[in-house]
Short mmCIF file of the N, C-alpha and C atoms (twelve columns), coordinates in Angstrom:
data_MODEL
# 
_entry.id   MODEL 
# 
loop_
_atom_site.group_PDB 
_atom_site.id 
_atom_site.type_symbol 
_atom_site.label_atom_id 
_atom_site.label_alt_id 
_atom_site.label_comp_id 
_atom_site.label_asym_id 
_atom_site.label_seq_id 
_atom_site.Cartn_x 
_atom_site.Cartn_y 
_atom_site.Cartn_z 
_atom_site.pdbx_PDB_model_num 
ATOM 1   N N  . UNK A 1   -17.644 -38.074 -40.769 1 
ATOM 2   C CA . UNK A 1   -17.535 -38.176 -39.323 1 
ATOM 3   C C  . UNK A 1   -18.944 -38.060 -38.730 1 
ATOM 4   N N  . UNK A 2   -19.272 -38.968 -37.839 1 
ATOM 5   C CA . UNK A 2   -20.602 -38.952 -37.225 1 
ATOM 6   C C  . UNK A 2   -20.684 -37.858 -36.156 1 
ATOM 7   N N  . UNK A 3   -21.900 -37.542 -35.765 1 
ATOM 8   C CA . UNK A 3   -22.100 -36.538 -34.707 1 
ATOM 9   C C  . UNK A 3   -21.456 -36.995 -33.396 1 
ATOM 10  N N  . UNK A 4   -21.529 -38.300 -33.120 1 
ATOM 11  C CA . UNK A 4   -20.894 -38.819 -31.910 1 
ATOM 12  C C  . UNK A 4   -19.384 -38.630 -31.989 1 
ATOM 13  N N  . UNK A 5   -18.789 -38.941 -33.152 1 
ATOM 14  C CA . UNK A 5   -17.351 -38.727 -33.333 1 
ATOM 15  C C  . UNK A 5   -16.990 -37.272 -33.052 1 
ATOM 16  N N  . UNK A 6   -17.787 -36.349 -33.597 1 
ATOM 17  C CA . UNK A 6   -17.529 -34.919 -33.416 1 
ATOM 18  C C  . UNK A 6   -17.613 -34.521 -31.948 1 
ATOM 19  N N  . UNK A 7   -18.643 -34.995 -31.257 1 
ATOM 20  C CA . UNK A 7   -18.810 -34.651 -29.834 1 
ATOM 21  C C  . UNK A 7   -17.660 -35.204 -28.997 1 
ATOM 22  N N  . UNK A 8   -17.281 -36.460 -29.268 1 
ATOM 23  C CA . UNK A 8   -16.190 -37.060 -28.499 1 
ATOM 24  C C  . UNK A 8   -14.867 -36.368 -28.795 1 
ATOM 25  N N  . UNK A 9   -14.650 -35.970 -30.041 1 
ATOM 26  C CA . UNK A 9   -13.426 -35.248 -30.397 1 
ATOM 27  C C  . UNK A 9   -13.366 -33.908 -29.656 1 
ATOM 28  N N  . UNK A 10  -14.483 -33.204 -29.574 1 
ATOM 29  C CA . UNK A 10  -14.521 -31.931 -28.840 1 
ATOM 30  C C  . UNK A 10  -14.224 -32.124 -27.355 1 
ATOM 31  N N  . UNK A 11  -14.596 -33.273 -26.825 1 
ATOM 32  C CA . UNK A 11  -14.321 -33.576 -25.421 1 
ATOM 33  C C  . UNK A 11  -12.877 -34.021 -25.188 1 
ATOM 34  N N  . UNK A 12  -12.134 -34.302 -26.279 1 
ATOM 35  C CA . UNK A 12  -10.729 -34.674 -26.144 1 
ATOM 36  C C  . UNK A 12  -10.392 -36.108 -26.498 1 
ATOM 37  N N  . UNK A 13  -11.353 -36.868 -26.996 1 
ATOM 38  C CA . UNK A 13  -11.103 -38.259 -27.377 1 
ATOM 39  C C  . UNK A 13  -10.613 -38.335 -28.817 1 
ATOM 40  N N  . UNK A 14  -9.830  -39.344 -29.096 1 
ATOM 41  C CA . UNK A 14  -9.460  -39.622 -30.481 1 
ATOM 42  C C  . UNK A 14  -9.955  -41.012 -30.840 1 
ATOM 43  N N  . UNK A 15  -10.426 -41.136 -32.069 1 
ATOM 44  C CA . UNK A 15  -10.944 -42.420 -32.546 1 
ATOM 45  C C  . UNK A 15  -9.765  -43.269 -32.999 1 
ATOM 46  N N  . UNK A 16  -9.717  -44.503 -32.538 1 
ATOM 47  C CA . UNK A 16  -8.635  -45.410 -32.905 1 
ATOM 48  C C  . UNK A 16  -9.071  -46.288 -34.064 1 
ATOM 49  N N  . UNK A 17  -8.125  -46.654 -34.884 1 
ATOM 50  C CA . UNK A 17  -8.391  -47.555 -36.000 1 
ATOM 51  C C  . UNK A 17  -8.454  -48.970 -35.452 1 
ATOM 52  N N  . UNK A 18  -9.495  -49.697 -35.835 1 
ATOM 53  C CA . UNK A 18  -9.642  -51.077 -35.368 1 
ATOM 54  C C  . UNK A 18  -9.720  -52.011 -36.564 1 
ATOM 55  N N  . UNK A 19  -9.545  -53.272 -36.301 1 
ATOM 56  C CA . UNK A 19  -9.661  -54.279 -37.341 1 
ATOM 57  C C  . UNK A 19  -11.051 -54.896 -37.283 1 
ATOM 58  N N  . UNK A 20  -11.553 -55.293 -38.424 1 
ATOM 59  C CA . UNK A 20  -12.863 -55.950 -38.435 1 
ATOM 60  C C  . UNK A 20  -12.721 -57.457 -38.601 1 
ATOM 61  N N  . UNK A 21  -11.483 -57.931 -38.580 1 
ATOM 62  C CA . UNK A 21  -11.208 -59.344 -38.778 1 
ATOM 63  C C  . UNK A 21  -11.103 -60.069 -37.439 1 
ATOM 64  N N  . UNK A 22  -11.731 -61.217 -37.354 1 
ATOM 65  C CA . UNK A 22  -11.575 -62.048 -36.164 1 
ATOM 66  C C  . UNK A 22  -10.224 -62.745 -36.272 1 
ATOM 67  N N  . UNK A 23  -9.402  -62.555 -35.270 1 
ATOM 68  C CA . UNK A 23  -8.061  -63.131 -35.271 1 
ATOM 69  C C  . UNK A 23  -8.065  -64.415 -34.456 1 
ATOM 70  N N  . UNK A 24  -7.396  -65.423 -34.966 1 
ATOM 71  C CA . UNK A 24  -7.302  -66.686 -34.244 1 
ATOM 72  C C  . UNK A 24  -5.964  -67.316 -34.594 1 
ATOM 73  N N  . UNK A 25  -5.058  -67.355 -33.619 1 
ATOM 74  C CA . UNK A 25  -3.742  -67.933 -33.878 1 
ATOM 75  C C  . UNK A 25  -3.610  -69.339 -33.308 1 
ATOM 76  N N  . UNK A 26  -4.726  -69.959 -32.955 1 
ATOM 77  C CA . UNK A 26  -4.684  -71.303 -32.393 1 
ATOM 78  C C  . UNK A 26  -4.697  -71.300 -30.877 1 
ATOM 79  N N  . UNK A 27  -4.036  -70.327 -30.266 1 
ATOM 80  C CA . UNK A 27  -4.001  -70.234 -28.804 1 
ATOM 81  C C  . UNK A 27  -5.008  -69.213 -28.286 1 
ATOM 82  N N  . UNK A 28  -5.109  -68.107 -29.001 1 
ATOM 83  C CA . UNK A 28  -5.972  -67.019 -28.559 1 
ATOM 84  C C  . UNK A 28  -6.888  -66.620 -29.701 1 
ATOM 85  N N  . UNK A 29  -8.167  -66.512 -29.418 1 
ATOM 86  C CA . UNK A 29  -9.122  -66.017 -30.401 1 
ATOM 87  C C  . UNK A 29  -9.555  -64.633 -29.949 1 
ATOM 88  N N  . UNK A 30  -9.520  -63.680 -30.853 1 
ATOM 89  C CA . UNK A 30  -9.824  -62.298 -30.519 1 
ATOM 90  C C  . UNK A 30  -10.909 -61.779 -31.436 1 
ATOM 91  N N  . UNK A 31  -12.014 -61.352 -30.858 1 
ATOM 92  C CA . UNK A 31  -13.080 -60.732 -31.632 1 
ATOM 93  C C  . UNK A 31  -12.932 -59.222 -31.474 1 
ATOM 94  N N  . UNK A 32  -12.707 -58.507 -32.561 1 
ATOM 95  C CA . UNK A 32  -12.420 -57.074 -32.464 1 
ATOM 96  C C  . UNK A 32  -13.621 -56.243 -32.020 1 
ATOM 97  N N  . UNK A 33  -13.337 -55.098 -31.454 1 
ATOM 98  C CA . UNK A 33  -14.351 -54.120 -31.093 1 
ATOM 99  C C  . UNK A 33  -14.460 -53.133 -32.242 1 
ATOM 100 N N  . UNK A 34  -15.661 -52.925 -32.799 1 
ATOM 101 C CA . UNK A 34  -15.801 -52.063 -33.977 1 
ATOM 102 C C  . UNK A 34  -15.414 -50.603 -33.758 1 
ATOM 103 N N  . UNK A 35  -15.735 -50.030 -32.606 1 
ATOM 104 C CA . UNK A 35  -15.441 -48.624 -32.333 1 
ATOM 105 C C  . UNK A 35  -14.643 -48.500 -31.050 1 
ATOM 106 N N  . UNK A 36  -13.530 -47.771 -31.107 1 
ATOM 107 C CA . UNK A 36  -12.736 -47.523 -29.910 1 
ATOM 108 C C  . UNK A 36  -12.288 -46.062 -29.921 1 
ATOM 109 N N  . UNK A 37  -12.477 -45.401 -28.789 1 
ATOM 110 C CA . UNK A 37  -12.020 -44.026 -28.601 1 
ATOM 111 C C  . UNK A 37  -11.120 -44.007 -27.370 1 
ATOM 112 N N  . UNK A 38  -10.126 -43.103 -27.385 1 
ATOM 113 C CA . UNK A 38  -9.177  -43.023 -26.272 1 
ATOM 114 C C  . UNK A 38  -8.907  -41.568 -25.923 1 
ATOM 115 N N  . UNK A 39  -8.714  -41.311 -24.624 1 
ATOM 116 C CA . UNK A 39  -8.268  -40.003 -24.154 1 
ATOM 117 C C  . UNK A 39  -7.209  -40.232 -23.085 1 
ATOM 118 N N  . UNK A 40  -6.021  -39.681 -23.291 1 
ATOM 119 C CA . UNK A 40  -4.962  -39.791 -22.293 1 
ATOM 120 C C  . UNK A 40  -5.197  -38.751 -21.202 1 
ATOM 121 N N  . UNK A 41  -5.260  -39.208 -19.966 1 
ATOM 122 C CA . UNK A 41  -5.396  -38.300 -18.822 1 
ATOM 123 C C  . UNK A 41  -4.038  -37.953 -18.234 1 
ATOM 124 N N  . UNK A 42  -3.100  -38.876 -18.364 1 
ATOM 125 C CA . UNK A 42  -1.734  -38.700 -17.872 1 
ATOM 126 C C  . UNK A 42  -0.865  -39.696 -18.641 1 
ATOM 127 N N  . UNK A 43  0.443   -39.690 -18.416 1 
ATOM 128 C CA . UNK A 43  1.284   -40.673 -19.110 1 
ATOM 129 C C  . UNK A 43  0.940   -42.126 -18.783 1 
ATOM 130 N N  . UNK A 44  0.245   -42.357 -17.671 1 
ATOM 131 C CA . UNK A 44  -0.061  -43.735 -17.274 1 
ATOM 132 C C  . UNK A 44  -1.552  -44.049 -17.187 1 
ATOM 133 N N  . UNK A 45  -2.413  -43.085 -17.488 1 
ATOM 134 C CA . UNK A 45  -3.857  -43.296 -17.344 1 
ATOM 135 C C  . UNK A 45  -4.601  -42.827 -18.584 1 
ATOM 136 N N  . UNK A 46  -5.508  -43.681 -19.079 1 
ATOM 137 C CA . UNK A 46  -6.316  -43.358 -20.258 1 
ATOM 138 C C  . UNK A 46  -7.772  -43.719 -20.010 1 
ATOM 139 N N  . UNK A 47  -8.655  -42.936 -20.633 1 
ATOM 140 C CA . UNK A 47  -10.068 -43.289 -20.696 1 
ATOM 141 C C  . UNK A 47  -10.311 -43.984 -22.020 1 
ATOM 142 N N  . UNK A 48  -11.134 -45.015 -22.009 1 
ATOM 143 C CA . UNK A 48  -11.489 -45.729 -23.229 1 
ATOM 144 C C  . UNK A 48  -12.997 -45.823 -23.353 1 
ATOM 145 N N  . UNK A 49  -13.443 -45.776 -24.589 1 
ATOM 146 C CA . UNK A 49  -14.839 -46.024 -24.932 1 
ATOM 147 C C  . UNK A 49  -14.815 -47.092 -26.007 1 
ATOM 148 N N  . UNK A 50  -15.538 -48.171 -25.791 1 
ATOM 149 C CA . UNK A 50  -15.656 -49.225 -26.796 1 
ATOM 150 C C  . UNK A 50  -17.113 -49.330 -27.207 1 
ATOM 151 N N  . UNK A 51  -17.355 -49.302 -28.513 1 
ATOM 152 C CA . UNK A 51  -18.713 -49.411 -29.027 1 
ATOM 153 C C  . UNK A 51  -18.910 -50.709 -29.781 1 
ATOM 154 N N  . UNK A 52  -20.079 -51.287 -29.626 1 
ATOM 155 C CA . UNK A 52  -20.373 -52.547 -30.320 1 
ATOM 156 C C  . UNK A 52  -21.868 -52.631 -30.590 1 
ATOM 157 N N  . UNK A 53  -22.219 -53.439 -31.550 1 
ATOM 158 C CA . UNK A 53  -23.632 -53.710 -31.827 1 
ATOM 159 C C  . UNK A 53  -24.059 -54.892 -30.965 1 
ATOM 160 N N  . UNK A 54  -25.218 -54.762 -30.338 1 
ATOM 161 C CA . UNK A 54  -25.763 -55.822 -29.498 1 
ATOM 162 C C  . UNK A 54  -27.174 -56.115 -29.979 1 
ATOM 163 N N  . UNK A 55  -27.471 -57.395 -30.079 1 
ATOM 164 C CA . UNK A 55  -28.810 -57.798 -30.510 1 
ATOM 165 C C  . UNK A 55  -29.856 -57.177 -29.582 1 
ATOM 166 N N  . UNK A 56  -30.869 -56.596 -30.182 1 
ATOM 167 C CA . UNK A 56  -31.924 -55.967 -29.405 1 
ATOM 168 C C  . UNK A 56  -31.794 -54.454 -29.298 1 
ATOM 169 N N  . UNK A 57  -30.633 -53.906 -29.694 1 
ATOM 170 C CA . UNK A 57  -30.416 -52.462 -29.673 1 
ATOM 171 C C  . UNK A 57  -30.360 -51.957 -31.110 1 
ATOM 172 N N  . UNK A 58  -30.942 -50.787 -31.365 1 
ATOM 173 C CA . UNK A 58  -30.961 -50.251 -32.729 1 
ATOM 174 C C  . UNK A 58  -29.687 -49.484 -33.066 1 
ATOM 175 N N  . UNK A 59  -28.924 -49.076 -32.057 1 
ATOM 176 C CA . UNK A 59  -27.675 -48.349 -32.280 1 
ATOM 177 C C  . UNK A 59  -26.543 -49.099 -31.590 1 
ATOM 178 N N  . UNK A 60  -25.347 -48.563 -31.731 1 
ATOM 179 C CA . UNK A 60  -24.229 -49.100 -30.969 1 
ATOM 180 C C  . UNK A 60  -24.484 -48.853 -29.486 1 
ATOM 181 N N  . UNK A 61  -23.958 -49.727 -28.652 1 
ATOM 182 C CA . UNK A 61  -23.917 -49.494 -27.212 1 
ATOM 183 C C  . UNK A 61  -22.446 -49.394 -26.824 1 
ATOM 184 N N  . UNK A 62  -22.180 -48.704 -25.730 1 
ATOM 185 C CA . UNK A 62  -20.805 -48.353 -25.400 1 
ATOM 186 C C  . UNK A 62  -20.444 -48.727 -23.977 1 
ATOM 187 N N  . UNK A 63  -19.183 -49.153 -23.813 1 
ATOM 188 C CA . UNK A 63  -18.586 -49.353 -22.497 1 
ATOM 189 C C  . UNK A 63  -17.607 -48.207 -22.288 1 
ATOM 190 N N  . UNK A 64  -17.573 -47.648 -21.090 1 
ATOM 191 C CA . UNK A 64  -16.739 -46.498 -20.761 1 
ATOM 192 C C  . UNK A 64  -15.917 -46.871 -19.539 1 
ATOM 193 N N  . UNK A 65  -14.567 -46.831 -19.668 1 
ATOM 194 C CA . UNK A 65  -13.722 -47.241 -18.554 1 
ATOM 195 C C  . UNK A 65  -12.384 -46.521 -18.567 1 
ATOM 196 N N  . UNK A 66  -11.686 -46.606 -17.438 1 
ATOM 197 C CA . UNK A 66  -10.369 -45.993 -17.264 1 
ATOM 198 C C  . UNK A 66  -9.359  -47.101 -16.993 1 
ATOM 199 N N  . UNK A 67  -8.188  -46.993 -17.626 1 
ATOM 200 C CA . UNK A 67  -7.107  -47.956 -17.406 1 
ATOM 201 C C  . UNK A 67  -5.873  -47.198 -16.938 1 
ATOM 202 N N  . UNK A 68  -5.259  -47.676 -15.867 1 
ATOM 203 C CA . UNK A 68  -3.981  -47.144 -15.401 1 
ATOM 204 C C  . UNK A 68  -2.911  -48.179 -15.706 1 
ATOM 205 N N  . UNK A 69  -1.850  -47.734 -16.358 1 
ATOM 206 C CA . UNK A 69  -0.750  -48.615 -16.740 1 
ATOM 207 C C  . UNK A 69  0.422   -48.380 -15.799 1 
ATOM 208 N N  . UNK A 70  1.071   -49.448 -15.433 1 
ATOM 209 C CA . UNK A 70  2.248   -49.338 -14.600 1 
ATOM 210 C C  . UNK A 70  3.390   -50.084 -15.267 1 
ATOM 211 N N  . UNK A 71  4.584   -49.522 -15.177 1 
ATOM 212 C CA . UNK A 71  5.755   -50.115 -15.805 1 
ATOM 213 C C  . UNK A 71  6.277   -51.262 -14.950 1 
ATOM 214 N N  . UNK A 72  6.548   -52.381 -15.624 1 
ATOM 215 C CA . UNK A 72  7.129   -53.525 -14.929 1 
ATOM 216 C C  . UNK A 72  8.594   -53.207 -14.635 1 
ATOM 217 N N  . UNK A 73  9.042   -53.443 -13.414 1 
ATOM 218 C CA . UNK A 73  10.421  -53.096 -13.073 1 
ATOM 219 C C  . UNK A 73  11.467  -53.869 -13.879 1 
ATOM 220 N N  . UNK A 74  11.166  -55.104 -14.261 1 
ATOM 221 C CA . UNK A 74  12.163  -55.947 -14.931 1 
ATOM 222 C C  . UNK A 74  12.444  -55.512 -16.363 1 
ATOM 223 N N  . UNK A 75  11.377  -55.261 -17.144 1 
ATOM 224 C CA . UNK A 75  11.590  -55.010 -18.570 1 
ATOM 225 C C  . UNK A 75  11.102  -53.645 -19.051 1 
ATOM 226 N N  . UNK A 76  10.507  -52.847 -18.180 1 
ATOM 227 C CA . UNK A 76  10.068  -51.512 -18.564 1 
ATOM 228 C C  . UNK A 76  8.812   -51.458 -19.406 1 
ATOM 229 N N  . UNK A 77  8.188   -52.611 -19.670 1 
ATOM 230 C CA . UNK A 77  6.963   -52.630 -20.470 1 
ATOM 231 C C  . UNK A 77  5.781   -52.196 -19.615 1 
ATOM 232 N N  . UNK A 78  4.830   -51.508 -20.275 1 
ATOM 233 C CA . UNK A 78  3.624   -51.080 -19.564 1 
ATOM 234 C C  . UNK A 78  2.572   -52.178 -19.631 1 
ATOM 235 N N  . UNK A 79  1.855   -52.333 -18.547 1 
ATOM 236 C CA . UNK A 79  0.739   -53.277 -18.534 1 
ATOM 237 C C  . UNK A 79  -0.409  -52.650 -17.743 1 
ATOM 238 N N  . UNK A 80  -1.609  -52.948 -18.162 1 
ATOM 239 C CA . UNK A 80  -2.779  -52.440 -17.449 1 
ATOM 240 C C  . UNK A 80  -2.932  -53.177 -16.137 1 
ATOM 241 N N  . UNK A 81  -2.906  -52.451 -15.053 1 
ATOM 242 C CA . UNK A 81  -3.031  -53.137 -13.779 1 
ATOM 243 C C  . UNK A 81  -4.205  -52.628 -12.953 1 
ATOM 244 N N  . UNK A 82  -4.874  -51.593 -13.439 1 
ATOM 245 C CA . UNK A 82  -6.034  -51.091 -12.716 1 
ATOM 246 C C  . UNK A 82  -7.072  -50.628 -13.733 1 
ATOM 247 N N  . UNK A 83  -8.228  -51.261 -13.734 1 
ATOM 248 C CA . UNK A 83  -9.307  -50.902 -14.655 1 
ATOM 249 C C  . UNK A 83  -10.532 -50.536 -13.831 1 
ATOM 250 N N  . UNK A 84  -11.081 -49.364 -14.108 1 
ATOM 251 C CA . UNK A 84  -12.297 -48.895 -13.433 1 
ATOM 252 C C  . UNK A 84  -13.367 -48.697 -14.499 1 
ATOM 253 N N  . UNK A 85  -14.450 -49.464 -14.407 1 
ATOM 254 C CA . UNK A 85  -15.544 -49.383 -15.380 1 
ATOM 255 C C  . UNK A 85  -16.557 -48.359 -14.879 1 
ATOM 256 N N  . UNK A 86  -16.898 -47.403 -15.753 1 
ATOM 257 C CA . UNK A 86  -17.872 -46.367 -15.403 1 
ATOM 258 C C  . UNK A 86  -19.235 -46.629 -16.020 1 
ATOM 259 N N  . UNK A 87  -19.294 -47.431 -17.064 1 
ATOM 260 C CA . UNK A 87  -20.581 -47.741 -17.668 1 
ATOM 261 C C  . UNK A 87  -20.465 -48.868 -18.668 1 
ATOM 262 N N  . UNK A 88  -21.509 -49.701 -18.744 1 
ATOM 263 C CA . UNK A 88  -21.549 -50.805 -19.703 1 
ATOM 264 C C  . UNK A 88  -22.855 -50.734 -20.480 1 
ATOM 265 N N  . UNK A 89  -22.762 -51.043 -21.764 1 
ATOM 266 C CA . UNK A 89  -23.928 -51.067 -22.662 1 
ATOM 267 C C  . UNK A 89  -24.740 -49.768 -22.600 1 
ATOM 268 N N  . UNK A 90  -24.022 -48.642 -22.642 1 
ATOM 269 C CA . UNK A 90  -24.664 -47.331 -22.585 1 
ATOM 270 C C  . UNK A 90  -25.145 -46.899 -23.964 1 
ATOM 271 N N  . UNK A 91  -26.316 -46.296 -24.015 1 
ATOM 272 C CA . UNK A 91  -26.792 -45.658 -25.237 1 
ATOM 273 C C  . UNK A 91  -25.941 -44.406 -25.469 1 
ATOM 274 N N  . UNK A 92  -25.805 -43.934 -26.720 1 
ATOM 275 C CA . UNK A 92  -24.953 -42.769 -26.997 1 
ATOM 276 C C  . UNK A 92  -25.273 -41.544 -26.135 1 
ATOM 277 N N  . UNK A 93  -26.543 -41.231 -25.931 1 
ATOM 278 C CA . UNK A 93  -26.897 -40.050 -25.129 1 
ATOM 279 C C  . UNK A 93  -26.449 -40.205 -23.673 1 
ATOM 280 N N  . UNK A 94  -26.622 -41.390 -23.111 1 
ATOM 281 C CA . UNK A 94  -26.193 -41.660 -21.729 1 
ATOM 282 C C  . UNK A 94  -24.672 -41.658 -21.638 1 
ATOM 283 N N  . UNK A 95  -24.003 -42.192 -22.654 1 
ATOM 284 C CA . UNK A 95  -22.543 -42.186 -22.701 1 
ATOM 285 C C  . UNK A 95  -22.021 -40.755 -22.626 1 
ATOM 286 N N  . UNK A 96  -22.542 -39.878 -23.475 1 
ATOM 287 C CA . UNK A 96  -22.084 -38.488 -23.492 1 
ATOM 288 C C  . UNK A 96  -22.339 -37.804 -22.153 1 
ATOM 289 N N  . UNK A 97  -23.483 -38.047 -21.567 1 
ATOM 290 C CA . UNK A 97  -23.805 -37.464 -20.263 1 
ATOM 291 C C  . UNK A 97  -22.819 -37.943 -19.199 1 
ATOM 292 N N  . UNK A 98  -22.544 -39.240 -19.174 1 
ATOM 293 C CA . UNK A 98  -21.607 -39.800 -18.187 1 
ATOM 294 C C  . UNK A 98  -20.197 -39.245 -18.380 1 
ATOM 295 N N  . UNK A 99  -19.761 -39.116 -19.632 1 
ATOM 296 C CA . UNK A 99  -18.421 -38.589 -19.906 1 
ATOM 297 C C  . UNK A 99  -18.328 -37.131 -19.474 1 
ATOM 298 N N  . UNK A 100 -19.328 -36.339 -19.829 1 
ATOM 299 C CA . UNK A 100 -19.315 -34.927 -19.440 1 
ATOM 300 C C  . UNK A 100 -19.288 -34.780 -17.925 1 
ATOM 301 N N  . UNK A 101 -20.061 -35.584 -17.215 1 
ATOM 302 C CA . UNK A 101 -20.046 -35.547 -15.746 1 
ATOM 303 C C  . UNK A 101 -18.691 -35.970 -15.194 1 
ATOM 304 N N  . UNK A 102 -18.090 -37.002 -15.780 1 
ATOM 305 C CA . UNK A 102 -16.775 -37.468 -15.331 1 
ATOM 306 C C  . UNK A 102 -15.741 -36.357 -15.511 1 
ATOM 307 N N  . UNK A 103 -15.741 -35.717 -16.687 1 
ATOM 308 C CA . UNK A 103 -14.758 -34.670 -16.964 1 
ATOM 309 C C  . UNK A 103 -14.969 -33.449 -16.066 1 
ATOM 310 N N  . UNK A 104 -16.203 -33.138 -15.717 1 
ATOM 311 C CA . UNK A 104 -16.468 -32.042 -14.768 1 
ATOM 312 C C  . UNK A 104 -15.866 -32.366 -13.408 1 
ATOM 313 N N  . UNK A 105 -15.987 -33.628 -12.979 1 
ATOM 314 C CA . UNK A 105 -15.414 -34.049 -11.700 1 
ATOM 315 C C  . UNK A 105 -13.895 -33.918 -11.710 1 
ATOM 316 N N  . UNK A 106 -13.267 -34.199 -12.855 1 
ATOM 317 C CA . UNK A 106 -11.807 -34.090 -12.960 1 
ATOM 318 C C  . UNK A 106 -11.336 -32.655 -12.775 1 
ATOM 319 N N  . UNK A 107 -12.122 -31.708 -13.266 1 
ATOM 320 C CA . UNK A 107 -11.722 -30.299 -13.220 1 
ATOM 321 C C  . UNK A 107 -11.852 -29.686 -11.832 1 
ATOM 322 N N  . UNK A 108 -12.555 -30.341 -10.931 1 
ATOM 323 C CA . UNK A 108 -12.731 -29.794 -9.575  1 
ATOM 324 C C  . UNK A 108 -11.485 -29.871 -8.762  1 
# 
């Protein structure tokens, strides 16, 4: 487990298993995200962190965002209907700082 994994776990995130295979079914092509972390804030709201390698950066860079899911009245399925991005292409140190600040704001 990396130091980043340990820090995020202490903050309440869990690392999700991802696929490294590019999926293409003819209609939709999906390029997987190598690192994904999730923290449930409520039954309908989650924080996500996605990490990826970007040319020009020596480490992974991370996107940090919140998704609120709402149940469709017809079939009861959840769908993401509100996404709030808190950071894009963040270095690990900046990511941790932003997350810690966000969580402090939640506790107020």
